[in-house]
PDB file of C-alpha atoms in Angstrom:
ATOM      1  CA  UNK G   1      34.904 -42.781 -35.362  1.00  0.00           C
ATOM      2  CA  UNK G   2      31.820 -43.521 -37.011  1.00  0.00           C
ATOM      3  CA  UNK G   3      30.250 -40.137 -35.779  1.00  0.00           C
ATOM      4  CA  UNK G   4      33.134 -38.117 -37.332  1.00  0.00           C
ATOM      5  CA  UNK G   5      32.946 -40.281 -40.448  1.00  0.00           C
ATOM      6  CA  UNK G   6      29.173 -39.278 -40.930  1.00  0.00           C
ATOM      7  CA  UNK G   7      30.047 -35.496 -40.420  1.00  0.00           C
ATOM      8  CA  UNK G   8      32.547 -35.872 -43.117  1.00  0.00           C
ATOM      9  CA  UNK G   9      32.599 -37.631 -46.259  1.00  0.00           C
ATOM     10  CA  UNK G  10      34.746 -40.630 -45.085  1.00  0.00           C
ATOM     11  CA  UNK G  11      34.198 -44.416 -46.332  1.00  0.00           C
ATOM     12  CA  UNK G  12      34.069 -46.213 -42.762  1.00  0.00           C
ATOM     13  CA  UNK G  13      33.566 -49.639 -43.791  1.00  0.00           C
ATOM     14  CA  UNK G  14      37.176 -50.379 -44.735  1.00  0.00           C
ATOM     15  CA  UNK G  15      38.175 -49.268 -41.021  1.00  0.00           C
ATOM     16  CA  UNK G  16      35.471 -51.112 -39.555  1.00  0.00           C
ATOM     17  CA  UNK G  17      36.791 -54.286 -41.548  1.00  0.00           C
ATOM     18  CA  UNK G  18      40.189 -53.570 -40.035  1.00  0.00           C
ATOM     19  CA  UNK G  19      38.935 -53.336 -36.632  1.00  0.00           C
ATOM     20  CA  UNK G  20      36.898 -56.853 -37.166  1.00  0.00           C
ATOM     21  CA  UNK G  21      40.042 -58.550 -38.468  1.00  0.00           C
ATOM     22  CA  UNK G  22      42.158 -57.299 -35.466  1.00  0.00           C
ATOM     23  CA  UNK G  23      39.448 -57.940 -32.869  1.00  0.00           C
ATOM     24  CA  UNK G  24      37.218 -60.609 -34.514  1.00  0.00           C
ATOM     25  CA  UNK G  25      35.503 -61.906 -31.392  1.00  0.00           C
ATOM     26  CA  UNK G  26      34.095 -58.459 -30.447  1.00  0.00           C
ATOM     27  CA  UNK G  27      32.330 -57.675 -34.077  1.00  0.00           C
ATOM     28  CA  UNK G  28      28.924 -57.436 -32.457  1.00  0.00           C
ATOM     29  CA  UNK G  29      29.559 -54.544 -30.232  1.00  0.00           C
ATOM     30  CA  UNK G  30      31.783 -52.952 -32.928  1.00  0.00           C
ATOM     31  CA  UNK G  31      28.748 -52.994 -35.391  1.00  0.00           C
ATOM     32  CA  UNK G  32      26.501 -51.502 -32.760  1.00  0.00           C
ATOM     33  CA  UNK G  33      28.878 -48.974 -31.767  1.00  0.00           C
ATOM     34  CA  UNK G  34      29.761 -47.800 -35.196  1.00  0.00           C
ATOM     35  CA  UNK G  35      25.942 -47.769 -36.219  1.00  0.00           C
ATOM     36  CA  UNK G  36      25.168 -45.970 -32.962  1.00  0.00           C
ATOM     37  CA  UNK G  37      27.955 -43.181 -33.779  1.00  0.00           C
ATOM     38  CA  UNK G  38      26.826 -42.956 -37.330  1.00  0.00           C
ATOM     39  CA  UNK G  39      23.151 -42.432 -36.469  1.00  0.00           C
ATOM     40  CA  UNK G  40      24.314 -39.548 -33.886  1.00  0.00           C
ATOM     41  CA  UNK G  41      26.528 -37.926 -36.435  1.00  0.00           C
ATOM     42  CA  UNK G  42      23.704 -37.876 -39.144  1.00  0.00           C
ATOM     43  CA  UNK G  43      21.187 -36.445 -36.489  1.00  0.00           C
ATOM     44  CA  UNK G  44      23.661 -33.908 -35.663  1.00  0.00           C
ATOM     45  CA  UNK G  45      24.150 -32.766 -39.202  1.00  0.00           C
ATOM     46  CA  UNK G  46      20.408 -32.865 -39.991  1.00  0.00           C
ATOM     47  CA  UNK G  47      19.440 -30.803 -36.750  1.00  0.00           C
ATOM     48  CA  UNK G  48      21.950 -28.228 -37.769  1.00  0.00           C
ATOM     49  CA  UNK G  49      20.589 -28.205 -41.624  1.00  0.00           C
ATOM     50  CA  UNK G  50      17.078 -28.001 -40.310  1.00  0.00           C
ATOM     51  CA  UNK G  51      18.130 -24.976 -37.927  1.00  0.00           C
ATOM     52  CA  UNK G  52      20.081 -23.165 -40.506  1.00  0.00           C
ATOM     53  CA  UNK G  53      18.188 -23.909 -43.711  1.00  0.00           C
ATOM     54  CA  UNK G  54      18.919 -23.940 -47.061  1.00  0.00           C
ATOM     55  CA  UNK G  55      20.523 -20.348 -47.119  1.00  0.00           C
ATOM     56  CA  UNK G  56      23.397 -21.692 -45.245  1.00  0.00           C
ATOM     57  CA  UNK G  57      23.944 -24.816 -47.235  1.00  0.00           C
ATOM     58  CA  UNK G  58      23.881 -22.430 -50.341  1.00  0.00           C
ATOM     59  CA  UNK G  59      26.534 -20.673 -49.113  1.00  0.00           C
ATOM     60  CA  UNK G  60      28.723 -23.791 -47.661  1.00  0.00           C
ATOM     61  CA  UNK G  61      27.637 -26.382 -50.506  1.00  0.00           C
ATOM     62  CA  UNK G  62      26.598 -24.240 -53.326  1.00  0.00           C
ATOM     63  CA  UNK G  63      26.774 -27.070 -55.785  1.00  0.00           C
ATOM     64  CA  UNK G  64      24.812 -29.856 -53.550  1.00  0.00           C
ATOM     65  CA  UNK G  65      21.443 -28.020 -53.814  1.00  0.00           C
ATOM     66  CA  UNK G  66      21.929 -28.088 -57.815  1.00  0.00           C
ATOM     67  CA  UNK G  67      22.984 -31.717 -58.151  1.00  0.00           C
ATOM     68  CA  UNK G  68      21.528 -34.685 -59.590  1.00  0.00           C
ATOM     69  CA  UNK G  69      21.836 -36.416 -56.014  1.00  0.00           C
ATOM     70  CA  UNK G  70      19.868 -33.653 -54.621  1.00  0.00           C
ATOM     71  CA  UNK G  71      17.053 -34.054 -56.989  1.00  0.00           C
ATOM     72  CA  UNK G  72      17.102 -37.776 -56.439  1.00  0.00           C
ATOM     73  CA  UNK G  73      17.125 -37.392 -52.865  1.00  0.00           C
ATOM     74  CA  UNK G  74      14.030 -34.997 -52.741  1.00  0.00           C
ATOM     75  CA  UNK G  75      12.259 -37.370 -54.895  1.00  0.00           C
ATOM     76  CA  UNK G  76      13.091 -40.486 -52.990  1.00  0.00           C
ATOM     77  CA  UNK G  77      12.046 -38.967 -49.479  1.00  0.00           C
ATOM     78  CA  UNK G  78       8.927 -37.549 -51.147  1.00  0.00           C
ATOM     79  CA  UNK G  79       7.913 -41.051 -52.228  1.00  0.00           C
ATOM     80  CA  UNK G  80       9.355 -43.263 -49.302  1.00  0.00           C
ATOM     81  CA  UNK G  81       9.948 -41.230 -46.363  1.00  0.00           C
ATOM     82  CA  UNK G  82      12.508 -42.856 -43.949  1.00  0.00           C
ATOM     83  CA  UNK G  83      12.888 -45.870 -45.891  1.00  0.00           C
ATOM     84  CA  UNK G  84      14.547 -43.890 -48.475  1.00  0.00           C
ATOM     85  CA  UNK G  85      16.960 -42.863 -45.659  1.00  0.00           C
ATOM     86  CA  UNK G  86      17.440 -46.356 -44.561  1.00  0.00           C
ATOM     87  CA  UNK G  87      18.100 -47.504 -48.014  1.00  0.00           C
ATOM     88  CA  UNK G  88      20.792 -44.916 -48.663  1.00  0.00           C
ATOM     89  CA  UNK G  89      22.408 -45.479 -45.169  1.00  0.00           C
ATOM     90  CA  UNK G  90      22.535 -49.271 -46.171  1.00  0.00           C
ATOM     91  CA  UNK G  91      24.055 -48.902 -49.502  1.00  0.00           C
ATOM     92  CA  UNK G  92      27.459 -47.506 -50.468  1.00  0.00           C
ATOM     93  CA  UNK G  93      25.969 -44.198 -51.426  1.00  0.00           C
ATOM     94  CA  UNK G  94      26.761 -40.500 -49.886  1.00  0.00           C
ATOM     95  CA  UNK G  95      23.885 -40.178 -47.550  1.00  0.00           C
ATOM     96  CA  UNK G  96      24.664 -36.239 -46.654  1.00  0.00           C
ATOM     97  CA  UNK G  97      22.469 -34.938 -49.390  1.00  0.00           C
ATOM     98  CA  UNK G  98      19.543 -37.113 -48.361  1.00  0.00           C
ATOM     99  CA  UNK G  99      20.153 -36.493 -44.694  1.00  0.00           C
ATOM    100  CA  UNK G 100      19.679 -32.685 -45.747  1.00  0.00           C
ATOM    101  CA  UNK G 101      16.613 -33.469 -47.554  1.00  0.00           C
ATOM    102  CA  UNK G 102      15.035 -35.231 -44.810  1.00  0.00           C
ATOM    103  CA  UNK G 103      16.115 -32.363 -42.365  1.00  0.00           C
ATOM    104  CA  UNK G 104      14.449 -29.765 -44.632  1.00  0.00           C
ATOM    105  CA  UNK G 105      11.389 -31.546 -45.254  1.00  0.00           C
ATOM    106  CA  UNK G 106      10.870 -31.822 -41.468  1.00  0.00           C
ATOM    107  CA  UNK G 107      11.707 -35.630 -40.727  1.00  0.00           C
ATOM    108  CA  UNK G 108      11.905 -36.010 -36.876  1.00  0.00           C
ATOM    109  CA  UNK G 109      15.577 -36.290 -35.560  1.00  0.00           C
ATOM    110  CA  UNK G 110      14.252 -39.755 -34.026  1.00  0.00           C
ATOM    111  CA  UNK G 111      12.940 -41.248 -37.174  1.00  0.00           C
ATOM    112  CA  UNK G 112      16.232 -40.033 -38.833  1.00  0.00           C
ATOM    113  CA  UNK G 113      18.699 -41.244 -36.383  1.00  0.00           C
ATOM    114  CA  UNK G 114      16.811 -44.640 -36.188  1.00  0.00           C
ATOM    115  CA  UNK G 115      16.747 -45.037 -39.867  1.00  0.00           C
ATOM    116  CA  UNK G 116      20.209 -44.394 -40.052  1.00  0.00           C
ATOM    117  CA  UNK G 117      21.062 -46.839 -37.323  1.00  0.00           C
ATOM    118  CA  UNK G 118      19.021 -49.522 -38.915  1.00  0.00           C
ATOM    119  CA  UNK G 119      20.637 -48.940 -42.473  1.00  0.00           C
ATOM    120  CA  UNK G 120      24.252 -48.491 -41.114  1.00  0.00           C
ATOM    121  CA  UNK G 121      23.658 -51.471 -38.816  1.00  0.00           C
ATOM    122  CA  UNK G 122      22.618 -53.699 -41.523  1.00  0.00           C
ATOM    123  CA  UNK G 123      25.568 -52.763 -43.631  1.00  0.00           C
ATOM    124  CA  UNK G 124      28.144 -52.819 -41.137  1.00  0.00           C
ATOM    125  CA  UNK G 125      26.984 -56.380 -39.838  1.00  0.00           C
ATOM    126  CA  UNK G 126      27.211 -57.697 -43.434  1.00  0.00           C
ATOM    127  CA  UNK G 127      30.608 -56.090 -43.809  1.00  0.00           C
ATOM    128  CA  UNK G 128      31.874 -57.373 -40.346  1.00  0.00           C
ATOM    129  CA  UNK G 129      30.346 -60.739 -41.075  1.00  0.00           C
ATOM    130  CA  UNK G 130      32.250 -60.785 -44.305  1.00  0.00           C
ATOM    131  CA  UNK G 131      35.450 -59.943 -42.384  1.00  0.00           C
ATOM    132  CA  UNK G 132      35.076 -62.297 -39.974  1.00  0.00           C
ATOM    133  CA  UNK G 133      34.667 -65.145 -42.320  1.00  0.00           C
ATOM    134  CA  UNK G 134      37.927 -63.921 -44.407  1.00  0.00           C
ATOM    135  CA  UNK G 135      39.536 -63.876 -40.936  1.00  0.00           C
ATOM    136  CA  UNK G 136      38.695 -67.560 -40.059  1.00  0.00           C
ATOM    137  CA  UNK G 137      39.784 -68.816 -43.678  1.00  0.00           C
ATOM    138  CA  UNK G 138      43.141 -66.968 -43.433  1.00  0.00           C
ATOM    139  CA  UNK G 139      43.650 -68.294 -39.930  1.00  0.00           C
ATOM    140  CA  UNK G 140      42.769 -72.147 -41.520  1.00  0.00           C
ATOM    141  CA  UNK G 141      45.013 -71.428 -44.354  1.00  0.00           C
ATOM    142  CA  UNK G 142      47.788 -70.442 -41.882  1.00  0.00           C
ATOM    143  CA  UNK G 143      47.404 -73.587 -39.924  1.00  0.00           C
ATOM    144  CA  UNK G 144      47.361 -75.952 -42.988  1.00  0.00           C
ATOM    145  CA  UNK G 145      50.521 -74.293 -44.336  1.00  0.00           C
ATOM    146  CA  UNK G 146      52.059 -74.873 -41.094  1.00  0.00           C
ATOM    147  CA  UNK G 147      51.076 -78.385 -40.873  1.00  0.00           C
ATOM    148  CA  UNK G 148      51.946 -79.348 -44.332  1.00  0.00           C
ATOM    149  CA  UNK G 149      55.238 -77.310 -44.814  1.00  0.00           C
ATOM    150  CA  UNK G 150      56.816 -76.754 -41.763  1.00  0.00           C
ATOM    151  CA  UNK G 151      58.067 -79.670 -39.545  1.00  0.00           C
ATOM    152  CA  UNK G 152      58.457 -79.344 -35.724  1.00  0.00           C
ATOM    153  CA  UNK G 153      61.000 -80.486 -33.880  1.00  0.00           C
ATOM    154  CA  UNK G 154      59.823 -83.067 -31.259  1.00  0.00           C
TER     155      UNK G 154
END
């Protein structure tokens, strides 16, 4: 799912949080799997962008290369390299322009994938930890409600 979300423009964190709420005991494996899927999707997108170049991007996404985000992505990648991509992957920003910039500037697919894995892993871990905490608070509130408001027959 994270792989497909990376290739499209889908907000994945809400889905991850729902999965964590449903299966809270397995949130660590969910985070790793989702970060891995996202890194794989980002790497595939970057390899395709590097292989087919800016001509295809201009044909498919004519406004992207003229956008403010594109120019900002170029500046960030020029200044900070893989750390820029890691930061974008960890923040609630569209990473597609920065991925394409990294690919066109010749960033190694391994470096790109590891940067996305680290950034998404951090974002997903924080989101999952918050969802787990919310799950515990809801369960505790539910238990208190039943204890205080419902009488059991014994």
